[in-house]
Amino acid sequence: PFIVNRHKSDGTPVELQYVVNKIDAMWCDHQNNYAVPCGGNLASFSNHEEKDYSDQLIIHAYKETATVCLGGLQLVNRSNTVEGPAAIAVEGPWTWIDNMTEWWGDEFWGLNSPSNALYRLDDGTTIEGEHYLNQHKEGNWGDALGCTGDTSEISRGAVMLLPLDWKENPDCVAISDNFVDSLD
């Protein structure tokens, strides 16, 4: 596998690998119900080589490009007031969920992204804005609704970063039928 080296908050080194989960789910479901039980997180990138490998793995898993959840999110300043590139500075910093990787990749934001759009339900209720990272089929990034609301139009696969021994974890093996972990 393509091995990624990170350091935990205590400085302990950890080796990880990218894994595509082809199950359609929302961002929080991928993070909490698939990545965490396997000992990992949704994917982070620290350079072009890592992102390029992830892109290749997505194409291998789906036989084409696909929209997927990645491990980026906004933790603060989620006011939903500014759209487009200015939102990166005004709406708050983006970070990787793994807390091991410095944010990298602003060059990949798509046109008018992040948009921080609010979602309104049929009854007029406004729910959470877009504060979770997706990679679109075209390879560019956009923010998306991730943890609340109707999932029918926003469920998708994900790229995760898991420990090399994830296949030895019974909790992970039990949910891994739709995982793709290599280009073979």
PDB file of C-alpha atoms in Angstrom:
ATOM      1  CA  PRO A   1       0.000   0.000   0.000  1.00  0.00           C
ATOM      2  CA  PHE A   2       0.881   3.665  -0.294  1.00  0.00           C
ATOM      3  CA  ILE A   3       2.145   4.427   3.247  1.00  0.00           C
ATOM      4  CA  VAL A   4       1.592   7.814   4.864  1.00  0.00           C
ATOM      5  CA  ASN A   5       3.572   8.831   7.939  1.00  0.00           C
ATOM      6  CA  ARG A   6       1.940  11.082  10.545  1.00  0.00           C
ATOM      7  CA  HIS A   7       2.593  11.926  14.195  1.00  0.00           C
ATOM      8  CA  LYS A   8      -0.019  11.727  16.915  1.00  0.00           C
ATOM      9  CA  SER A   9      -0.442  14.683  19.272  1.00  0.00           C
ATOM     10  CA  ASP A  10       1.993  13.044  21.714  1.00  0.00           C
ATOM     11  CA  GLY A  11       4.641  12.818  18.972  1.00  0.00           C
ATOM     12  CA  THR A  12       4.249   9.077  18.419  1.00  0.00           C
ATOM     13  CA  PRO A  13       4.757   8.193  14.746  1.00  0.00           C
ATOM     14  CA  VAL A  14       2.000   6.286  12.982  1.00  0.00           C
ATOM     15  CA  GLU A  15       1.875   4.668   9.544  1.00  0.00           C
ATOM     16  CA  LEU A  16      -1.410   4.882   7.672  1.00  0.00           C
ATOM     17  CA  GLN A  17      -2.859   4.005   4.282  1.00  0.00           C
ATOM     18  CA  TYR A  18      -5.631   5.421   2.101  1.00  0.00           C
ATOM     19  CA  VAL A  19      -8.799   3.337   1.806  1.00  0.00           C
ATOM     20  CA  VAL A  20     -11.900   4.142  -0.248  1.00  0.00           C
ATOM     21  CA  ASN A  21     -15.264   3.304   1.319  1.00  0.00           C
ATOM     22  CA  LYS A  22     -17.793   2.910  -1.513  1.00  0.00           C
ATOM     23  CA  ILE A  23     -20.810   2.925   0.811  1.00  0.00           C
ATOM     24  CA  ASP A  24     -23.002   5.996   0.296  1.00  0.00           C
ATOM     25  CA  ALA A  25     -23.259   7.896   3.578  1.00  0.00           C
ATOM     26  CA  MET A  26     -22.931  11.394   4.982  1.00  0.00           C
ATOM     27  CA  TRP A  27     -19.621  12.843   6.188  1.00  0.00           C
ATOM     28  CA  CYS A  28     -20.275  12.225   9.901  1.00  0.00           C
ATOM     29  CA  ASP A  29     -21.455   8.685   9.218  1.00  0.00           C
ATOM     30  CA  HIS A  30     -18.241   7.905   7.329  1.00  0.00           C
ATOM     31  CA  GLN A  31     -16.119   9.418  10.090  1.00  0.00           C
ATOM     32  CA  ASN A  32     -17.962   7.953  13.097  1.00  0.00           C
ATOM     33  CA  ASN A  33     -19.268   4.631  11.755  1.00  0.00           C
ATOM     34  CA  TYR A  34     -16.463   3.537   9.430  1.00  0.00           C
ATOM     35  CA  ALA A  35     -13.170   5.422   9.899  1.00  0.00           C
ATOM     36  CA  VAL A  36     -13.096   5.626  13.719  1.00  0.00           C
ATOM     37  CA  PRO A  37     -14.060   1.965  14.355  1.00  0.00           C
ATOM     38  CA  CYS A  38     -11.161   1.044  12.036  1.00  0.00           C
ATOM     39  CA  GLY A  39      -8.753   3.192  14.054  1.00  0.00           C
ATOM     40  CA  GLY A  40      -8.539   6.041  11.540  1.00  0.00           C
ATOM     41  CA  ASN A  41     -10.213   9.145  10.185  1.00  0.00           C
ATOM     42  CA  LEU A  42     -11.461  10.512   6.920  1.00  0.00           C
ATOM     43  CA  ALA A  43      -8.526  11.320   4.640  1.00  0.00           C
ATOM     44  CA  SER A  44      -6.099  14.188   5.079  1.00  0.00           C
ATOM     45  CA  PHE A  45      -3.353  15.269   2.693  1.00  0.00           C
ATOM     46  CA  SER A  46      -0.058  17.016   3.312  1.00  0.00           C
ATOM     47  CA  ASN A  47       1.218  17.131  -0.279  1.00  0.00           C
ATOM     48  CA  HIS A  48       0.410  16.524  -3.956  1.00  0.00           C
ATOM     49  CA  GLU A  49       1.740  12.969  -3.907  1.00  0.00           C
ATOM     50  CA  GLU A  50      -0.787  11.924  -1.255  1.00  0.00           C
ATOM     51  CA  LYS A  51      -3.699  13.621  -3.033  1.00  0.00           C
ATOM     52  CA  ASP A  52      -2.653  12.166  -6.395  1.00  0.00           C
ATOM     53  CA  TYR A  53      -2.576   8.647  -4.938  1.00  0.00           C
ATOM     54  CA  SER A  54      -6.010   9.170  -3.383  1.00  0.00           C
ATOM     55  CA  ASP A  55      -7.333  10.337  -6.775  1.00  0.00           C
ATOM     56  CA  GLN A  56      -5.933   7.173  -8.406  1.00  0.00           C
ATOM     57  CA  LEU A  57      -7.510   5.009  -5.699  1.00  0.00           C
ATOM     58  CA  ILE A  58     -10.912   6.668  -6.247  1.00  0.00           C
ATOM     59  CA  ILE A  59     -10.722   5.961  -9.993  1.00  0.00           C
ATOM     60  CA  HIS A  60      -9.663   2.368  -9.322  1.00  0.00           C
ATOM     61  CA  ALA A  61     -12.517   1.822  -6.841  1.00  0.00           C
ATOM     62  CA  TYR A  62     -15.269   3.366  -8.975  1.00  0.00           C
ATOM     63  CA  LYS A  63     -13.800   2.749 -12.473  1.00  0.00           C
ATOM     64  CA  GLU A  64     -14.210   6.518 -12.954  1.00  0.00           C
ATOM     65  CA  THR A  65     -13.920   9.678 -10.919  1.00  0.00           C
ATOM     66  CA  ALA A  66     -16.460  10.078  -8.114  1.00  0.00           C
ATOM     67  CA  THR A  67     -17.572  12.600  -5.513  1.00  0.00           C
ATOM     68  CA  VAL A  68     -16.306  11.532  -2.078  1.00  0.00           C
ATOM     69  CA  CYS A  69     -16.077  12.803   1.486  1.00  0.00           C
ATOM     70  CA  LEU A  70     -12.632  13.843   2.738  1.00  0.00           C
ATOM     71  CA  GLY A  71     -11.506  14.659   6.277  1.00  0.00           C
ATOM     72  CA  GLY A  72     -11.577  18.445   6.158  1.00  0.00           C
ATOM     73  CA  LEU A  73     -13.952  20.553   8.238  1.00  0.00           C
ATOM     74  CA  GLN A  74     -14.514  23.977   9.731  1.00  0.00           C
ATOM     75  CA  LEU A  75     -14.370  23.943  13.514  1.00  0.00           C
ATOM     76  CA  VAL A  76     -15.047  27.628  14.271  1.00  0.00           C
ATOM     77  CA  ASN A  77     -16.556  30.768  12.726  1.00  0.00           C
ATOM     78  CA  ARG A  78     -19.275  28.857  10.924  1.00  0.00           C
ATOM     79  CA  SER A  79     -21.548  31.850  10.397  1.00  0.00           C
ATOM     80  CA  ASN A  80     -22.649  31.024   6.838  1.00  0.00           C
ATOM     81  CA  THR A  81     -22.330  34.627   5.725  1.00  0.00           C
ATOM     82  CA  VAL A  82     -19.651  34.749   3.042  1.00  0.00           C
ATOM     83  CA  GLU A  83     -19.393  32.686  -0.133  1.00  0.00           C
ATOM     84  CA  GLY A  84     -16.483  31.872  -2.397  1.00  0.00           C
ATOM     85  CA  PRO A  85     -12.745  32.180  -1.773  1.00  0.00           C
ATOM     86  CA  ALA A  86     -13.244  34.978   0.777  1.00  0.00           C
ATOM     87  CA  ALA A  87     -15.062  32.458   2.969  1.00  0.00           C
ATOM     88  CA  ILE A  88     -11.783  30.662   3.656  1.00  0.00           C
ATOM     89  CA  ALA A  89     -10.563  33.654   5.663  1.00  0.00           C
ATOM     90  CA  VAL A  90     -13.865  35.030   6.961  1.00  0.00           C
ATOM     91  CA  GLU A  91     -15.769  31.861   7.788  1.00  0.00           C
ATOM     92  CA  GLY A  92     -13.011  30.313   9.818  1.00  0.00           C
ATOM     93  CA  PRO A  93     -10.079  28.051   9.200  1.00  0.00           C
ATOM     94  CA  TRP A  94     -10.389  24.652   7.648  1.00  0.00           C
ATOM     95  CA  THR A  95      -8.639  21.800   9.416  1.00  0.00           C
ATOM     96  CA  TRP A  96      -8.149  18.059   9.041  1.00  0.00           C
ATOM     97  CA  ILE A  97     -10.170  15.873  11.420  1.00  0.00           C
ATOM     98  CA  ASP A  98      -7.112  13.727  12.259  1.00  0.00           C
ATOM     99  CA  ASN A  99      -5.375  16.518  14.233  1.00  0.00           C
ATOM    100  CA  MET A 100      -2.092  15.159  12.845  1.00  0.00           C
ATOM    101  CA  THR A 101      -1.901  16.995   9.530  1.00  0.00           C
ATOM    102  CA  GLU A 102      -1.495  20.714   8.956  1.00  0.00           C
ATOM    103  CA  TRP A 103      -4.204  22.072   6.626  1.00  0.00           C
ATOM    104  CA  TRP A 104      -3.038  21.921   3.008  1.00  0.00           C
ATOM    105  CA  GLY A 105      -4.839  22.209  -0.300  1.00  0.00           C
ATOM    106  CA  ASP A 106      -6.555  25.585  -0.669  1.00  0.00           C
ATOM    107  CA  GLU A 107      -5.558  25.477  -4.348  1.00  0.00           C
ATOM    108  CA  PHE A 108      -8.122  22.685  -4.878  1.00  0.00           C
ATOM    109  CA  TRP A 109     -11.235  24.672  -3.930  1.00  0.00           C
ATOM    110  CA  GLY A 110     -13.704  24.776  -6.808  1.00  0.00           C
ATOM    111  CA  LEU A 111     -15.308  27.907  -8.228  1.00  0.00           C
ATOM    112  CA  ASN A 112     -17.207  29.802  -5.483  1.00  0.00           C
ATOM    113  CA  SER A 113     -16.066  27.344  -2.845  1.00  0.00           C
ATOM    114  CA  PRO A 114     -16.272  27.054   0.014  1.00  0.00           C
ATOM    115  CA  SER A 115     -19.821  28.341  -0.324  1.00  0.00           C
ATOM    116  CA  ASN A 116     -21.093  27.753   3.228  1.00  0.00           C
ATOM    117  CA  ALA A 117     -24.610  27.466   1.810  1.00  0.00           C
ATOM    118  CA  LEU A 118     -27.471  26.922   4.232  1.00  0.00           C
ATOM    119  CA  TYR A 119     -30.029  24.200   3.646  1.00  0.00           C
ATOM    120  CA  ARG A 120     -33.726  24.841   4.018  1.00  0.00           C
ATOM    121  CA  LEU A 121     -36.190  22.025   4.535  1.00  0.00           C
ATOM    122  CA  ASP A 122     -39.594  21.947   2.819  1.00  0.00           C
ATOM    123  CA  ASP A 123     -41.184  23.381   5.957  1.00  0.00           C
ATOM    124  CA  GLY A 124     -38.861  26.416   5.779  1.00  0.00           C
ATOM    125  CA  THR A 125     -36.620  25.323   8.647  1.00  0.00           C
ATOM    126  CA  THR A 126     -32.964  26.275   8.118  1.00  0.00           C
ATOM    127  CA  ILE A 127     -30.450  23.630   9.080  1.00  0.00           C
ATOM    128  CA  GLU A 128     -26.669  23.485   9.203  1.00  0.00           C
ATOM    129  CA  GLY A 129     -24.571  25.092   6.494  1.00  0.00           C
ATOM    130  CA  GLU A 130     -21.827  23.433   4.515  1.00  0.00           C
ATOM    131  CA  HIS A 131     -18.774  22.878   6.703  1.00  0.00           C
ATOM    132  CA  TYR A 132     -17.463  19.457   5.635  1.00  0.00           C
ATOM    133  CA  LEU A 133     -15.044  18.705   2.790  1.00  0.00           C
ATOM    134  CA  ASN A 134     -15.985  16.835  -0.367  1.00  0.00           C
ATOM    135  CA  GLN A 135     -13.970  16.182  -3.462  1.00  0.00           C
ATOM    136  CA  HIS A 136     -16.123  16.477  -6.585  1.00  0.00           C
ATOM    137  CA  LYS A 137     -15.891  14.199  -9.621  1.00  0.00           C
ATOM    138  CA  GLU A 138     -13.849  16.880 -11.384  1.00  0.00           C
ATOM    139  CA  GLY A 139     -11.187  16.654  -8.636  1.00  0.00           C
ATOM    140  CA  ASN A 140     -11.858  20.059  -7.107  1.00  0.00           C
ATOM    141  CA  TRP A 141     -12.999  20.553  -3.525  1.00  0.00           C
ATOM    142  CA  GLY A 142     -16.226  21.937  -2.172  1.00  0.00           C
ATOM    143  CA  ASP A 143     -17.874  22.209   1.199  1.00  0.00           C
ATOM    144  CA  ALA A 144     -20.987  20.184   1.910  1.00  0.00           C
ATOM    145  CA  LEU A 145     -23.629  19.455   4.466  1.00  0.00           C
ATOM    146  CA  GLY A 146     -22.292  16.661   6.556  1.00  0.00           C
ATOM    147  CA  CYS A 147     -24.135  15.681   9.689  1.00  0.00           C
ATOM    148  CA  THR A 148     -27.783  16.696   9.685  1.00  0.00           C
ATOM    149  CA  GLY A 149     -30.801  16.801   7.438  1.00  0.00           C
ATOM    150  CA  ASP A 150     -32.087  14.720   4.569  1.00  0.00           C
ATOM    151  CA  THR A 151     -29.280  12.485   3.334  1.00  0.00           C
ATOM    152  CA  SER A 152     -30.876  11.353   0.074  1.00  0.00           C
ATOM    153  CA  GLU A 153     -29.062  13.865  -2.142  1.00  0.00           C
ATOM    154  CA  ILE A 154     -25.798  14.216  -0.238  1.00  0.00           C
ATOM    155  CA  SER A 155     -24.733  10.660   0.518  1.00  0.00           C
ATOM    156  CA  ARG A 156     -21.523   9.562  -1.162  1.00  0.00           C
ATOM    157  CA  GLY A 157     -18.460   7.393  -0.687  1.00  0.00           C
ATOM    158  CA  ALA A 158     -15.363   8.485   1.225  1.00  0.00           C
ATOM    159  CA  VAL A 159     -11.599   8.283   1.346  1.00  0.00           C
ATOM    160  CA  MET A 160     -10.251   7.300   4.751  1.00  0.00           C
ATOM    161  CA  LEU A 161      -6.772   7.152   6.252  1.00  0.00           C
ATOM    162  CA  LEU A 162      -6.505   3.938   8.280  1.00  0.00           C
ATOM    163  CA  PRO A 163      -3.723   2.197  10.220  1.00  0.00           C
ATOM    164  CA  LEU A 164      -1.825  -0.439   8.253  1.00  0.00           C
ATOM    165  CA  ASP A 165      -3.241  -3.172  10.520  1.00  0.00           C
ATOM    166  CA  TRP A 166      -6.926  -2.259   9.934  1.00  0.00           C
ATOM    167  CA  LYS A 167      -7.613  -5.731   8.481  1.00  0.00           C
ATOM    168  CA  GLU A 168      -6.676  -7.249  11.852  1.00  0.00           C
ATOM    169  CA  ASN A 169      -9.359  -5.213  13.652  1.00  0.00           C
ATOM    170  CA  PRO A 170     -12.544  -7.355  13.935  1.00  0.00           C
ATOM    171  CA  ASP A 171     -14.755  -4.249  14.263  1.00  0.00           C
ATOM    172  CA  CYS A 172     -13.304  -2.918  11.035  1.00  0.00           C
ATOM    173  CA  VAL A 173     -13.409  -6.187   9.112  1.00  0.00           C
ATOM    174  CA  ALA A 174     -17.118  -6.463   9.952  1.00  0.00           C
ATOM    175  CA  ILE A 175     -17.860  -3.206   8.078  1.00  0.00           C
ATOM    176  CA  SER A 176     -15.254  -3.396   5.308  1.00  0.00           C
ATOM    177  CA  ASP A 177     -17.090  -5.207   2.488  1.00  0.00           C
ATOM    178  CA  ASN A 178     -17.054  -2.077   0.306  1.00  0.00           C
ATOM    179  CA  PHE A 179     -13.510  -0.908   1.125  1.00  0.00           C
ATOM    180  CA  VAL A 180     -10.844  -0.610  -1.587  1.00  0.00           C
ATOM    181  CA  ASP A 181      -7.271  -0.290  -0.305  1.00  0.00           C
ATOM    182  CA  SER A 182      -4.959  -0.758  -3.270  1.00  0.00           C
ATOM    183  CA  LEU A 183      -4.593  -0.170  -6.985  1.00  0.00           C
ATOM    184  CA  ASP A 184      -4.312  -3.934  -7.638  1.00  0.00           C
TER     185      ASP A 184
END
